[in-house]
mmCIF file of C-alpha atoms in Angstrom:
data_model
loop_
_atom_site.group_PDB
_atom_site.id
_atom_site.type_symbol
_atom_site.label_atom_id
_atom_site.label_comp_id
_atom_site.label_asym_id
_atom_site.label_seq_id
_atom_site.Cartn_x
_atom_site.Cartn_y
_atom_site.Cartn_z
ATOM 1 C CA UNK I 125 0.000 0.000 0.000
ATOM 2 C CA UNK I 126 1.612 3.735 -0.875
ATOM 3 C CA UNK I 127 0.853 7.071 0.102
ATOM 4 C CA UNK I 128 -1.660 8.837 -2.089
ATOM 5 C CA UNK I 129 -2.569 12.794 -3.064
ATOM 6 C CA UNK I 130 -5.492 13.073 -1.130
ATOM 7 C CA UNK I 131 -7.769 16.179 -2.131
ATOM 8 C CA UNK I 132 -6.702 18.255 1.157
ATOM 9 C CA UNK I 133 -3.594 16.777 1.895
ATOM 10 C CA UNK I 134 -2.724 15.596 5.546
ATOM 11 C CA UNK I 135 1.067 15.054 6.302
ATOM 12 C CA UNK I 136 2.055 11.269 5.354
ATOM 13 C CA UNK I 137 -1.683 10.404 4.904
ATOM 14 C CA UNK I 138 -1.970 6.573 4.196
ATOM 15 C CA UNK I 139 -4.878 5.518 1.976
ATOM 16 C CA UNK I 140 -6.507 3.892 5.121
ATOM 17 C CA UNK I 141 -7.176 4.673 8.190
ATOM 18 C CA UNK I 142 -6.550 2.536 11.451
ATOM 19 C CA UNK I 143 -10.146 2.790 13.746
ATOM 20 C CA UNK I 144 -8.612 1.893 17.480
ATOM 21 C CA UNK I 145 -12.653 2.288 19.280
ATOM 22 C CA UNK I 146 -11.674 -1.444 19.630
ATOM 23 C CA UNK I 147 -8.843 -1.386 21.652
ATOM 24 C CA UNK I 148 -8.372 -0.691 25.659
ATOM 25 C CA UNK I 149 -10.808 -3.345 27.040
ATOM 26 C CA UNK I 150 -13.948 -2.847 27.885
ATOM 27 C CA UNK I 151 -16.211 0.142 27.871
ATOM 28 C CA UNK I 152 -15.864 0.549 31.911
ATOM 29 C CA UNK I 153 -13.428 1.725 34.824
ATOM 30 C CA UNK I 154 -11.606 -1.343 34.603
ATOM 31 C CA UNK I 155 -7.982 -0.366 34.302
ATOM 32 C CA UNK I 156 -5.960 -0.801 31.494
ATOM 33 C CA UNK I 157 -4.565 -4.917 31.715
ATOM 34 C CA UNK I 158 -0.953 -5.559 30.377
ATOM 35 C CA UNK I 159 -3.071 -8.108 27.977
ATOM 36 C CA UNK I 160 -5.023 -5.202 26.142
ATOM 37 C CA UNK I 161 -1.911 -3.217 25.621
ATOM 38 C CA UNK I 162 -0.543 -6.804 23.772
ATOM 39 C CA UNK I 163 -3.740 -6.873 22.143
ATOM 40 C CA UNK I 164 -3.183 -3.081 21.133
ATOM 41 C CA UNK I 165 0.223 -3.182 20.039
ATOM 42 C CA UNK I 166 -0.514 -6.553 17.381
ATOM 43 C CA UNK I 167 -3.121 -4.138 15.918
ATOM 44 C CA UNK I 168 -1.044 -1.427 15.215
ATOM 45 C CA UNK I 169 2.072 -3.976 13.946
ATOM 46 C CA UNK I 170 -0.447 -5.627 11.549
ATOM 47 C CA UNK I 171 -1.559 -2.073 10.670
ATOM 48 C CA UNK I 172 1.551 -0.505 9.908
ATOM 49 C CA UNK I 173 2.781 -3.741 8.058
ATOM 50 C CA UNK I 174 -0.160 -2.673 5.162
ATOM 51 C CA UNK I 175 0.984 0.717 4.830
ATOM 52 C CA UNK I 176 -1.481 2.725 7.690
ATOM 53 C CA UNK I 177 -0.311 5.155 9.268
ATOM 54 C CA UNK I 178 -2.966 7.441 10.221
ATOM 55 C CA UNK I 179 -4.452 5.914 14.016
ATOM 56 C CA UNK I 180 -7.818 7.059 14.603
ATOM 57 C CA UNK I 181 -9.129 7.951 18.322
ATOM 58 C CA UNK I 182 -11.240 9.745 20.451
ATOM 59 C CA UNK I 183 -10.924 11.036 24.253
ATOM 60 C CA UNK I 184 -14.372 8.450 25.100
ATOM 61 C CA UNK I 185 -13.070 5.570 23.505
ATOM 62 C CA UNK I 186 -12.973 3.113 26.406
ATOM 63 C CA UNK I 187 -13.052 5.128 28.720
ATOM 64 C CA UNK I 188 -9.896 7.031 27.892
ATOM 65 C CA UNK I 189 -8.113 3.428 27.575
ATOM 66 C CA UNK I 190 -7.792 3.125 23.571
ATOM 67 C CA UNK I 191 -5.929 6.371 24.043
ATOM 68 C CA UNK I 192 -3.709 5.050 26.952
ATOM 69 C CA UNK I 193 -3.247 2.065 25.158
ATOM 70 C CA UNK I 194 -1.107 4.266 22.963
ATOM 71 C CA UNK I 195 0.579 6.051 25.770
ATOM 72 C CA UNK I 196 2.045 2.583 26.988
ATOM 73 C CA UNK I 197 3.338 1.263 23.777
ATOM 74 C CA UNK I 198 5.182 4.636 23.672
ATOM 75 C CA UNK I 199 6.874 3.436 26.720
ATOM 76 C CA UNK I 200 7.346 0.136 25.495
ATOM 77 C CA UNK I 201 8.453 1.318 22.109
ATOM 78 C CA UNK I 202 9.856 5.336 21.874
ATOM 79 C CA UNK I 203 10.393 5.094 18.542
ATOM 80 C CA UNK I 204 6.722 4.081 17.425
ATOM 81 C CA UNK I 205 5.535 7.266 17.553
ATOM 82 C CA UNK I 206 7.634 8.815 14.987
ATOM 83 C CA UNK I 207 5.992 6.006 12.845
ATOM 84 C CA UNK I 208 2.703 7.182 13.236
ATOM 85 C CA UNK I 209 0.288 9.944 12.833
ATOM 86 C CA UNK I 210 -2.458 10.858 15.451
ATOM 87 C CA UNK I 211 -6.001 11.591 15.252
ATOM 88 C CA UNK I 212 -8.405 12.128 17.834
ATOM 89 C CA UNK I 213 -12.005 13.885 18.438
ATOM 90 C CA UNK I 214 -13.895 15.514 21.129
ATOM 91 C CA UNK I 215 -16.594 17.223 21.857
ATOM 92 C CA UNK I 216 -18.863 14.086 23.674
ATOM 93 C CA UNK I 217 -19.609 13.635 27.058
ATOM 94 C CA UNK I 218 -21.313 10.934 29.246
ATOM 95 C CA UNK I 219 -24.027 11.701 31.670
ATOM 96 C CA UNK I 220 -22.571 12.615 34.706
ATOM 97 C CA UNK I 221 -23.472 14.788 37.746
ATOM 98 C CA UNK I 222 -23.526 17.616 35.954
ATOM 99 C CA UNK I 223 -25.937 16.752 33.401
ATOM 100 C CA UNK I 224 -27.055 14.495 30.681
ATOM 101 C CA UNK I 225 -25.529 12.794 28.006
ATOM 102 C CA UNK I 226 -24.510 15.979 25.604
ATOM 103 C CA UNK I 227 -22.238 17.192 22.997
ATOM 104 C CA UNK I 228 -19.822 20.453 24.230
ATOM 105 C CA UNK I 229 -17.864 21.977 21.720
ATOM 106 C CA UNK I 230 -17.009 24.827 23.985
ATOM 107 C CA UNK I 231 -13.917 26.243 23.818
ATOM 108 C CA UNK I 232 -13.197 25.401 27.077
ATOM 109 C CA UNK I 233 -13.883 21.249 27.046
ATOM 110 C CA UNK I 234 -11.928 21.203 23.385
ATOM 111 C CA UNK I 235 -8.853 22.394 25.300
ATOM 112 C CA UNK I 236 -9.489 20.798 28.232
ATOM 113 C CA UNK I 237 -9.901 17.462 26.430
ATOM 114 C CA UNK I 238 -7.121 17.916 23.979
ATOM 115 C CA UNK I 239 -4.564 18.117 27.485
ATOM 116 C CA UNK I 240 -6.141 15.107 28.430
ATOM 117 C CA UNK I 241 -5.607 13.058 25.375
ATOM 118 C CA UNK I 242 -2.039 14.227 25.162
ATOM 119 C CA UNK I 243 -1.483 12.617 28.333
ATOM 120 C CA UNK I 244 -3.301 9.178 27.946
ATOM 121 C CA UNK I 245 -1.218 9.466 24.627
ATOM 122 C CA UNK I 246 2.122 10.349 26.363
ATOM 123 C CA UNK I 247 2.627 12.512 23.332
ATOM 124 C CA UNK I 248 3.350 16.650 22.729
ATOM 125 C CA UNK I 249 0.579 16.879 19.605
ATOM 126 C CA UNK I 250 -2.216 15.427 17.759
ATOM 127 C CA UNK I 251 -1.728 16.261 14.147
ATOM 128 C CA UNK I 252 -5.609 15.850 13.469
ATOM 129 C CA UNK I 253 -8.318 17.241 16.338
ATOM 130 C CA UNK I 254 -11.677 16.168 14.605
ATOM 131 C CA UNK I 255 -15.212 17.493 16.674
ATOM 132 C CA UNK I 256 -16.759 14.079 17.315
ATOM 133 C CA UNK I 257 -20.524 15.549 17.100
ATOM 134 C CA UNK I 258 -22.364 18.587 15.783
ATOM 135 C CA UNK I 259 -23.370 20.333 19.098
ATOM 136 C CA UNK I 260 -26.033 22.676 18.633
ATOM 137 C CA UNK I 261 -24.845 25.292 21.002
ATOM 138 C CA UNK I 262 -21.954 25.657 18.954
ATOM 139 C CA UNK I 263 -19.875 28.913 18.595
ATOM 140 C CA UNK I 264 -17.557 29.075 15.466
ATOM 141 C CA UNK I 265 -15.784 31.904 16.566
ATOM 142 C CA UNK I 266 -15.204 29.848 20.294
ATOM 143 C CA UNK I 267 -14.286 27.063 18.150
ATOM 144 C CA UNK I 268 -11.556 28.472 16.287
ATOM 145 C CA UNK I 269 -9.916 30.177 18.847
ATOM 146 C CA UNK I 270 -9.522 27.110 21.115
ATOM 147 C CA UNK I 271 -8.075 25.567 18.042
ATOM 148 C CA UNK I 272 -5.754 28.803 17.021
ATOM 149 C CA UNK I 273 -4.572 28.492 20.923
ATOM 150 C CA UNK I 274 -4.045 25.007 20.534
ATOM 151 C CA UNK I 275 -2.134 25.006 17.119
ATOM 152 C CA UNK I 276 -0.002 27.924 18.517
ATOM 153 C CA UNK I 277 1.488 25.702 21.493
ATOM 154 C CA UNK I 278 2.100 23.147 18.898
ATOM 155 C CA UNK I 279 -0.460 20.461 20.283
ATOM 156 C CA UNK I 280 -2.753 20.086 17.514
ATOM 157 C CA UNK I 281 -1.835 20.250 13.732
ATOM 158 C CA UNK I 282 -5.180 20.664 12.063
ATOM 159 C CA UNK I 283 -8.547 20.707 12.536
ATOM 160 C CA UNK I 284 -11.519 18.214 11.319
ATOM 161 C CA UNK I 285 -15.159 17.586 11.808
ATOM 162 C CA UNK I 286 -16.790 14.200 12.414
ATOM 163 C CA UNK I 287 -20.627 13.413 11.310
ATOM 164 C CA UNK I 288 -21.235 16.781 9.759
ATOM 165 C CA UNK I 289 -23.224 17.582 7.004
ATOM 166 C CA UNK I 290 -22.398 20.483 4.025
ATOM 167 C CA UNK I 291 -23.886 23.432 5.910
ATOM 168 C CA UNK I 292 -22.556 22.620 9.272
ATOM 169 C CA UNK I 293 -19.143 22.333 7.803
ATOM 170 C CA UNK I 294 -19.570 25.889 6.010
ATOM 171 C CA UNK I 295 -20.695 27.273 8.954
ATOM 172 C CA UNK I 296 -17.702 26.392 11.449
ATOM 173 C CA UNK I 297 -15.544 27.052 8.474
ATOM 174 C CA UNK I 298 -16.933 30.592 8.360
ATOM 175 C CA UNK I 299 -15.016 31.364 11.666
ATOM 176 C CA UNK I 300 -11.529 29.216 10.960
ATOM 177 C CA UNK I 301 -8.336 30.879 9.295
ATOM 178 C CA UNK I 302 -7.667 27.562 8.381
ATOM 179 C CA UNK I 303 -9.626 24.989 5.912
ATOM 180 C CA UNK I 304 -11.246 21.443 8.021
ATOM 181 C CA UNK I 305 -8.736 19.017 7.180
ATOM 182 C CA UNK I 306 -11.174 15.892 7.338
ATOM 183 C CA UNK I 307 -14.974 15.047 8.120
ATOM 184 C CA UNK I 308 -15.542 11.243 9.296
ATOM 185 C CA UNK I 309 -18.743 9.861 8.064
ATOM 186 C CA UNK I 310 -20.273 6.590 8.034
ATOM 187 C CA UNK I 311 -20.182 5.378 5.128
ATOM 188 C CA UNK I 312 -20.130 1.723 3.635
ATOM 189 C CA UNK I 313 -21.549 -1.058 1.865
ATOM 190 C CA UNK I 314 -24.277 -1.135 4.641
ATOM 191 C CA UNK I 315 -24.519 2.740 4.952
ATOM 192 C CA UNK I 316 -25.267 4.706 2.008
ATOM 193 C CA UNK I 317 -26.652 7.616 2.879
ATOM 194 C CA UNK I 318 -24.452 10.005 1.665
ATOM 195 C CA UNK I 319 -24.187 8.401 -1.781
ATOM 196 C CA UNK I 320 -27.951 8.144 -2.014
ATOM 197 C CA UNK I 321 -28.367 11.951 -1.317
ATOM 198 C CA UNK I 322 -27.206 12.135 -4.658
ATOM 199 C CA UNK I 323 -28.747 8.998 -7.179
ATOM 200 C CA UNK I 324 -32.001 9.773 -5.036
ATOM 201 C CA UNK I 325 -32.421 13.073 -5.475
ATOM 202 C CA UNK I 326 -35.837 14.414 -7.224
ATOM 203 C CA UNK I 327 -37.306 10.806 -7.197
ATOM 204 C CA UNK I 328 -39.864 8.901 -5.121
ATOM 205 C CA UNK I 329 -37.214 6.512 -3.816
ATOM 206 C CA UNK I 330 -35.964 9.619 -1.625
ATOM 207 C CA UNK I 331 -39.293 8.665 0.519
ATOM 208 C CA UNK I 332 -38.372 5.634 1.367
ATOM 209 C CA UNK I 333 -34.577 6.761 2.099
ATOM 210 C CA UNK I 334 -35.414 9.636 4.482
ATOM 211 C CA UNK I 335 -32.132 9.542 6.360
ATOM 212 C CA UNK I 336 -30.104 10.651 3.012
ATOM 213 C CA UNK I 337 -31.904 13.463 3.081
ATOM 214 C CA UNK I 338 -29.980 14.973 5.923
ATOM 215 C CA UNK I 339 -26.551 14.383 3.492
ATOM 216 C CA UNK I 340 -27.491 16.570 0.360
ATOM 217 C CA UNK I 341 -24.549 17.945 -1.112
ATOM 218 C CA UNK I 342 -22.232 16.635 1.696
ATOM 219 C CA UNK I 343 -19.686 14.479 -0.617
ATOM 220 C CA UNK I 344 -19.884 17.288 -3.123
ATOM 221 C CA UNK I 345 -18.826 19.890 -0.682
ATOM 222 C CA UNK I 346 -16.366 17.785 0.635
ATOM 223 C CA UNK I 347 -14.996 17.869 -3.044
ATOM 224 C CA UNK I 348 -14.867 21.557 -3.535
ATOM 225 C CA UNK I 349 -13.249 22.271 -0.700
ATOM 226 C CA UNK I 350 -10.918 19.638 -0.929
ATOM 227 C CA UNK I 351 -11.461 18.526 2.469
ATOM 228 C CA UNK I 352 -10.914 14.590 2.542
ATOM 229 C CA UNK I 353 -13.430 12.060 3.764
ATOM 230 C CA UNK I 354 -12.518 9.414 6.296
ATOM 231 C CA UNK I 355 -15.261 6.781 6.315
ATOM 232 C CA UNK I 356 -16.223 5.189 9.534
ATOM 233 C CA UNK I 357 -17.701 1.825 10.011
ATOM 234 C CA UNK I 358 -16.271 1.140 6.371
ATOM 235 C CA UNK I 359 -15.863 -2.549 6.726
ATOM 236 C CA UNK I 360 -19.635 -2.804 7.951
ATOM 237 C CA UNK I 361 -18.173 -4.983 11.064
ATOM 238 C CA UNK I 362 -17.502 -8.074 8.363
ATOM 239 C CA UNK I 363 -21.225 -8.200 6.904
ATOM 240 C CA UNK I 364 -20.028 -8.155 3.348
ATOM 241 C CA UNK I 365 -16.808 -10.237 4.016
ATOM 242 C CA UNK I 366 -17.653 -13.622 5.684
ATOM 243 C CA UNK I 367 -20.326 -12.485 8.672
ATOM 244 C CA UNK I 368 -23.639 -12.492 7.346
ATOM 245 C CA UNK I 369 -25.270 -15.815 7.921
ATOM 246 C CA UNK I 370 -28.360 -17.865 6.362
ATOM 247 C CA UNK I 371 -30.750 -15.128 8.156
ATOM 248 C CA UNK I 372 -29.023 -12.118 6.252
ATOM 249 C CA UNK I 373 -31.515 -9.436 3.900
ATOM 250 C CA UNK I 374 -31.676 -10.918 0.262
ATOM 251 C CA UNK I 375 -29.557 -7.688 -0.412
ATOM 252 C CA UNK I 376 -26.868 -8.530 1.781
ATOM 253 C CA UNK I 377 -26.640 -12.150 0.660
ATOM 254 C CA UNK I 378 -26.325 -10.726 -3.074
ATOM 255 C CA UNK I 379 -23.547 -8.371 -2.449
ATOM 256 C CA UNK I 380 -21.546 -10.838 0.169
ATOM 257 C CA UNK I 381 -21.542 -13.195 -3.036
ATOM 258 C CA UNK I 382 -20.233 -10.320 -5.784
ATOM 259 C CA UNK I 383 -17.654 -9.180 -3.212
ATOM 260 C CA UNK I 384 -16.384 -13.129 -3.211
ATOM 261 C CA UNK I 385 -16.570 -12.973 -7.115
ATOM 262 C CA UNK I 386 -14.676 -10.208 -7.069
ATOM 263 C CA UNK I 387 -12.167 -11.201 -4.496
ATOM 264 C CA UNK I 388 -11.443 -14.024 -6.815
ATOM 265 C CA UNK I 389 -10.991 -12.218 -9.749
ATOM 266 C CA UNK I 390 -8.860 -9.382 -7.911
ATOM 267 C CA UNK I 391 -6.741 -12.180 -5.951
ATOM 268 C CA UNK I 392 -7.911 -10.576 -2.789
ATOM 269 C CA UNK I 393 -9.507 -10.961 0.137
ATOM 270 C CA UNK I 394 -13.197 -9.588 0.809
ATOM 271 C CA UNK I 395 -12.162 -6.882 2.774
ATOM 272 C CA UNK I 396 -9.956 -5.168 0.192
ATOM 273 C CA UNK I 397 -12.850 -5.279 -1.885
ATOM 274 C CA UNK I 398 -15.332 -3.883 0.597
ATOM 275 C CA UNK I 399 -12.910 -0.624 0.729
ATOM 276 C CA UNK I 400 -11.675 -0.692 -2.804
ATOM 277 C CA UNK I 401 -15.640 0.084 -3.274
ATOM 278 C CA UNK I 402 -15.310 2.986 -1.170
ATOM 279 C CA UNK I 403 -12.362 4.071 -2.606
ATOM 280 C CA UNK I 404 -13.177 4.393 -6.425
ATOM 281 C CA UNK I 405 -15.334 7.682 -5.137
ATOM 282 C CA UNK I 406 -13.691 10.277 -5.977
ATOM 283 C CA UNK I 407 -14.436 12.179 -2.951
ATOM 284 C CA UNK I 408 -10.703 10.943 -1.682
ATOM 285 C CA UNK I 409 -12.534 8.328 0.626
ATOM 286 C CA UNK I 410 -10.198 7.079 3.312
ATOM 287 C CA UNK I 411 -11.725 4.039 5.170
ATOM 288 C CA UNK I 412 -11.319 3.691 9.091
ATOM 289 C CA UNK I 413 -10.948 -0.304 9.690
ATOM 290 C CA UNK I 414 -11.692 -0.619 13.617
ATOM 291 C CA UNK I 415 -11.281 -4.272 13.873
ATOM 292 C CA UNK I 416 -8.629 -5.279 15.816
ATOM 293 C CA UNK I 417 -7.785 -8.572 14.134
ATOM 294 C CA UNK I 418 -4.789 -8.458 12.769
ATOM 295 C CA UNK I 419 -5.952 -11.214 10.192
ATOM 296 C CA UNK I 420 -8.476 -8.901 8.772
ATOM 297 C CA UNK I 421 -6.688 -5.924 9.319
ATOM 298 C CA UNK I 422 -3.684 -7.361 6.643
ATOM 299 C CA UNK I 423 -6.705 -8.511 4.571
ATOM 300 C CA UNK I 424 -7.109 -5.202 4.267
ATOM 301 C CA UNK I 425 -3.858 -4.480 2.514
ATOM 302 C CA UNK I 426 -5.232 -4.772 -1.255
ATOM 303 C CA UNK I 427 -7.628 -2.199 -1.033
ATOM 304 C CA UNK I 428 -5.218 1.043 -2.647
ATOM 305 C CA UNK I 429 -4.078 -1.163 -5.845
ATOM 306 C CA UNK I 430 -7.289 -1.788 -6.980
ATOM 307 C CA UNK I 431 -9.629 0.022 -8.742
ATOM 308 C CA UNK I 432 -12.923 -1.227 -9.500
ATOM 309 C CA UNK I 433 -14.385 -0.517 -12.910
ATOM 310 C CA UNK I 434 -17.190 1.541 -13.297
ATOM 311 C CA UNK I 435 -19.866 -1.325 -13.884
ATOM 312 C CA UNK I 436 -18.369 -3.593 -11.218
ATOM 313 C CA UNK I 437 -18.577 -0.369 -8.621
ATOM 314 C CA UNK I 438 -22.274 0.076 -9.920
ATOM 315 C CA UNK I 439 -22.507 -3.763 -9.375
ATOM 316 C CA UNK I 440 -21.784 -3.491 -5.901
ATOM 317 C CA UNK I 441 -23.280 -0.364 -5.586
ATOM 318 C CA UNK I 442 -27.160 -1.424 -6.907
ATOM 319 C CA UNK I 443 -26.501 -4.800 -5.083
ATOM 320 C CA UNK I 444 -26.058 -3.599 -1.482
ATOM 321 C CA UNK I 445 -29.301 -0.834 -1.955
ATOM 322 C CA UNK I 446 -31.459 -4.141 -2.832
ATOM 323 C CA UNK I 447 -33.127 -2.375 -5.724
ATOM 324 C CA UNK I 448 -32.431 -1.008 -9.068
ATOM 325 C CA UNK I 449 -31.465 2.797 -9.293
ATOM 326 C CA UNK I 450 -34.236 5.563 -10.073
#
């Protein structure tokens, strides 16, 4: 796998992305076990052995434990980090004492979780601070001057969004002296929203697809403002690559068999397919893979070489929506 131009460019950007939600243990106060660290760092060697180097994280991830994961193979390993690029995103917060579940994209939790992550990371900077949620009591200009703090004591490089649609995007970007550097979607074989905001547009089948509706124009803007797209949940935890059982949607089963037919003819595994889909778009998709197999993670490794014709990505593409296009 080799580095690619991506339409924004990120420093040594890798055409995937590794996902580590998987890693630290359990969702809970349990503390971080010498075995999940183990667990961590054959991840991240299986990862890097494909090419990755972009690691993917965020402050709630385990509890804060993905993150520490990091932090200890650091320790274990000094010179991993210089291997490696970091991501991570903010801007969600459990219920607590204080209140609710809620999203805070104040200026004061951003910096206040950035310092955080830096220390479960046992790193200086984070070359990529994405904001995890849209919160609707967000301030752009708060926004960008927690970020223009944080980028001038060197502990952020650049600044993304995560789960935001066109407008939302324009809108924070209003306020930044910078361009957003990335928005993370979900977006797969199993998720097609943001592809169907397009094909569905002006047609009945838009009805019975309301949640693209909410994407319209998001992979276009994404385009013009070169502003990459990292796709989350891209591997559609295995449905289309040897998961889906007798009980799987007629759709499903259809596209699990082309992605096999494919696989053969690509001398591949599934999973390289799965992405390669993703990747023919030319938004500059950049799949997250968050399992922590390292099996499937090197099964990923195809994906960048190939490039799916036009009526095999169509294939695919009518295949996994179950019905012919408008």
């Amino acid at each position: 796998m080799t580095t690619t131009a991506l339409q924004h460019p990120l420093p040594d950007a890798s055409p995937l992305i590794y996902g580590c939600m998987g890693l630290g243990g359990g969702w809970n106060s349990q503390p971080l076990s010498e075995a999940d660290i183990d667990r961590a760092q054959a991840a991240v060697e299986a990862a890097l052995d494909i090419g990755i180097t972009r690691f993917d994280h965020a402050d709630i991830y385990t509890h804060g434990k993905a993150e520490a994961c990091f932090g200890a193979l650091f320790k274990r390993q000094p010179a991993l980090r210089q291997r490696l690029r970091l991501q991570s995103k903010c801007g969600i917060r459990f219920a607590d004492e204080q209140g609710p579940g809620r999203y805070d994209l104040s200026a004061a939790h951003i910096e206040r979780s950035v310092e955080a992550s830096l220390q479960r990371l046992g790193s200086e900077r984070i070359e990529l601070l994405l904001l995890h949620r849209p919160d609707p009591l967000l301030e752009p200009a708060e926004v960008a001057e927690a970020f223009a703090r944080l980028r001038a004591a060197g502990k952020v490089g650049q600044l993304g969004v995560s789960n935001m649609n066109a407008a939302q995007m324009q809108w924070l970007a209003s306020a930044l002296d910078a361009p957003l550097a990335a928005n993370q979607l979900e977006l797969s074989l199993a998720r097609l929203d943001a592809i169907e905001a397009g094909t569905c547009f002006n047609d009945a089948q838009a009805l019975q697809r309301p949640g693209s509706l909410a994407w319209a124009g998001t992979l276009e803007y994404c385009q013009r403002e070169r502003i990459p797209v990292q796709a989350w949940g891209a591997l559609a935890q295995g449905l289309y690559s040897g998961r889906a059982g007798a009980d799987a949607a007629p759709a499903v089963t259809r596209s699990a068999a082309l992605v096999r037919k494919l696989a053969e003819q690509h001398a591949t595994a599934p999973e390289s397919i799965v992405l390669a889909w993703l990747m023919r778009h030319p938004a500059g998709i950049q799949p997250v893979i968050g399992t922590a197999d390292p099996a499937r993670i090197r099964a990923c490794g195809d994906a960048a070489r190939i490039r799916l014709s036009r009526e095999d990505w169509y294939a695919l593409y009518v295949a996994a929506r179950g019905q012919a296009l408008p």
